[in-house]
Amino acid sequence: MAAPGGTVNLPVQVIRNPSAPSAPVTALAVQTSADDGATWQTVPVARSGDAWVATVTNPSTSGFVSLRANATDSAGSSVVQTIVRAYAVR
């Protein structure tokens, strides 16, 4: 649970299947939604070693935050993962 209007720093990692060939991540975007995915806002993402940190500003009212991440690697592979109602804001 997070505070309304507060900021949350979320760690983000891209983990490959063990048998997949190695290819560095070349692009990573994280988006949030406060209306169960009807609309999305891109949030800042900063690299931190082999991972990233997404900085999310919570909505000013109680509810839920949904998350969506989109990653692409140097081999052209990509993945999109969406978590509706990832955490509560109260």
PDB file of C-alpha atoms in Angstrom:
ATOM      1  CA  MET A   1       0.000   0.000   0.000  1.00  0.00           C
ATOM      2  CA  ALA A   2       1.249   3.498  -0.829  1.00  0.00           C
ATOM      3  CA  ALA A   3       0.284   7.022   0.207  1.00  0.00           C
ATOM      4  CA  PRO A   4      -1.831   9.239  -2.078  1.00  0.00           C
ATOM      5  CA  GLY A   5       0.371  11.762  -3.895  1.00  0.00           C
ATOM      6  CA  GLY A   6       3.547  10.042  -2.695  1.00  0.00           C
ATOM      7  CA  THR A   7       6.417   8.782  -4.822  1.00  0.00           C
ATOM      8  CA  VAL A   8       7.428   5.130  -5.137  1.00  0.00           C
ATOM      9  CA  ASN A   9      10.749   3.916  -6.581  1.00  0.00           C
ATOM     10  CA  LEU A  10      10.061   0.523  -8.160  1.00  0.00           C
ATOM     11  CA  PRO A  11      12.930  -1.823  -9.059  1.00  0.00           C
ATOM     12  CA  VAL A  12      12.579  -3.310 -12.552  1.00  0.00           C
ATOM     13  CA  GLN A  13      14.516  -6.330 -13.839  1.00  0.00           C
ATOM     14  CA  VAL A  14      14.433  -8.109 -17.180  1.00  0.00           C
ATOM     15  CA  ILE A  15      15.162 -11.804 -16.651  1.00  0.00           C
ATOM     16  CA  ARG A  16      15.573 -14.184 -19.571  1.00  0.00           C
ATOM     17  CA  ASN A  17      14.656 -17.832 -19.777  1.00  0.00           C
ATOM     18  CA  PRO A  18      17.743 -19.832 -18.760  1.00  0.00           C
ATOM     19  CA  SER A  19      18.214 -21.312 -22.264  1.00  0.00           C
ATOM     20  CA  ALA A  20      17.763 -18.000 -24.136  1.00  0.00           C
ATOM     21  CA  PRO A  21      20.831 -16.455 -25.772  1.00  0.00           C
ATOM     22  CA  SER A  22      22.264 -13.378 -24.087  1.00  0.00           C
ATOM     23  CA  ALA A  23      21.333 -10.014 -25.622  1.00  0.00           C
ATOM     24  CA  PRO A  24      21.482  -6.716 -23.741  1.00  0.00           C
ATOM     25  CA  VAL A  25      18.290  -4.749 -23.151  1.00  0.00           C
ATOM     26  CA  THR A  26      18.328  -1.689 -25.415  1.00  0.00           C
ATOM     27  CA  ALA A  27      15.023  -0.078 -24.450  1.00  0.00           C
ATOM     28  CA  LEU A  28      12.802  -0.205 -21.396  1.00  0.00           C
ATOM     29  CA  ALA A  29       9.631   1.814 -20.801  1.00  0.00           C
ATOM     30  CA  VAL A  30       7.338   1.716 -17.776  1.00  0.00           C
ATOM     31  CA  GLN A  31       3.830   3.130 -17.696  1.00  0.00           C
ATOM     32  CA  THR A  32       1.256   3.519 -14.928  1.00  0.00           C
ATOM     33  CA  SER A  33      -2.509   3.720 -14.893  1.00  0.00           C
ATOM     34  CA  ALA A  34      -4.852   4.869 -12.129  1.00  0.00           C
ATOM     35  CA  ASP A  35      -7.997   3.752 -14.004  1.00  0.00           C
ATOM     36  CA  ASP A  36      -7.394   0.001 -14.433  1.00  0.00           C
ATOM     37  CA  GLY A  37      -5.611   0.441 -17.764  1.00  0.00           C
ATOM     38  CA  ALA A  38      -8.045   2.758 -19.578  1.00  0.00           C
ATOM     39  CA  THR A  39      -5.254   5.358 -19.882  1.00  0.00           C
ATOM     40  CA  TRP A  40      -1.472   5.108 -19.373  1.00  0.00           C
ATOM     41  CA  GLN A  41       1.253   7.575 -18.386  1.00  0.00           C
ATOM     42  CA  THR A  42       4.959   6.968 -19.019  1.00  0.00           C
ATOM     43  CA  VAL A  43       7.145   7.344 -15.919  1.00  0.00           C
ATOM     44  CA  PRO A  44      10.890   8.050 -15.635  1.00  0.00           C
ATOM     45  CA  VAL A  45      13.155   4.999 -15.621  1.00  0.00           C
ATOM     46  CA  ALA A  46      16.845   5.127 -14.643  1.00  0.00           C
ATOM     47  CA  ARG A  47      19.371   2.349 -15.121  1.00  0.00           C
ATOM     48  CA  SER A  48      20.942   0.984 -11.937  1.00  0.00           C
ATOM     49  CA  GLY A  49      23.570  -1.680 -12.739  1.00  0.00           C
ATOM     50  CA  ASP A  50      21.841  -4.661 -14.378  1.00  0.00           C
ATOM     51  CA  ALA A  51      18.395  -3.363 -13.424  1.00  0.00           C
ATOM     52  CA  TRP A  52      16.362  -0.157 -13.547  1.00  0.00           C
ATOM     53  CA  VAL A  53      14.342   1.963 -11.155  1.00  0.00           C
ATOM     54  CA  ALA A  54      10.978   3.413 -12.229  1.00  0.00           C
ATOM     55  CA  THR A  55       9.821   6.500 -10.322  1.00  0.00           C
ATOM     56  CA  VAL A  56       6.043   6.494  -9.890  1.00  0.00           C
ATOM     57  CA  THR A  57       4.010   9.386  -8.496  1.00  0.00           C
ATOM     58  CA  ASN A  58       0.857   7.972  -6.946  1.00  0.00           C
ATOM     59  CA  PRO A  59      -2.546   9.473  -7.713  1.00  0.00           C
ATOM     60  CA  SER A  60      -3.745  12.022  -5.164  1.00  0.00           C
ATOM     61  CA  THR A  61      -6.799   9.946  -4.238  1.00  0.00           C
ATOM     62  CA  SER A  62      -7.240   6.382  -2.977  1.00  0.00           C
ATOM     63  CA  GLY A  63      -7.421   3.607  -5.541  1.00  0.00           C
ATOM     64  CA  PHE A  64      -5.011   1.345  -7.375  1.00  0.00           C
ATOM     65  CA  VAL A  65      -1.978   1.716  -9.631  1.00  0.00           C
ATOM     66  CA  SER A  66      -1.557  -0.607 -12.605  1.00  0.00           C
ATOM     67  CA  LEU A  67       1.861  -1.135 -14.192  1.00  0.00           C
ATOM     68  CA  ARG A  68       2.983  -1.928 -17.732  1.00  0.00           C
ATOM     69  CA  ALA A  69       6.578  -2.523 -18.835  1.00  0.00           C
ATOM     70  CA  ASN A  70       7.889  -2.865 -22.388  1.00  0.00           C
ATOM     71  CA  ALA A  71      11.452  -4.126 -22.975  1.00  0.00           C
ATOM     72  CA  THR A  72      13.425  -4.695 -26.185  1.00  0.00           C
ATOM     73  CA  ASP A  73      16.857  -6.287 -26.563  1.00  0.00           C
ATOM     74  CA  SER A  74      19.674  -6.009 -29.113  1.00  0.00           C
ATOM     75  CA  ALA A  75      18.480  -9.187 -30.889  1.00  0.00           C
ATOM     76  CA  GLY A  76      15.105  -7.592 -31.591  1.00  0.00           C
ATOM     77  CA  SER A  77      13.171  -9.622 -29.026  1.00  0.00           C
ATOM     78  CA  SER A  78      10.602  -7.759 -26.959  1.00  0.00           C
ATOM     79  CA  VAL A  79       8.191  -8.322 -24.128  1.00  0.00           C
ATOM     80  CA  VAL A  80       5.256  -6.392 -22.675  1.00  0.00           C
ATOM     81  CA  GLN A  81       4.008  -7.208 -19.191  1.00  0.00           C
ATOM     82  CA  THR A  82       0.928  -5.626 -17.617  1.00  0.00           C
ATOM     83  CA  ILE A  83      -0.156  -5.917 -13.995  1.00  0.00           C
ATOM     84  CA  VAL A  84      -3.617  -4.450 -13.354  1.00  0.00           C
ATOM     85  CA  ARG A  85      -4.037  -3.184  -9.778  1.00  0.00           C
ATOM     86  CA  ALA A  86      -0.385  -3.845  -8.945  1.00  0.00           C
ATOM     87  CA  TYR A  87      -0.675  -1.940  -5.669  1.00  0.00           C
ATOM     88  CA  ALA A  88      -3.164   0.018  -3.598  1.00  0.00           C
ATOM     89  CA  VAL A  89      -3.054   3.735  -2.824  1.00  0.00           C
ATOM     90  CA  ARG A  90      -4.703   4.605   0.505  1.00  0.00           C
TER      91      ARG A  90
END
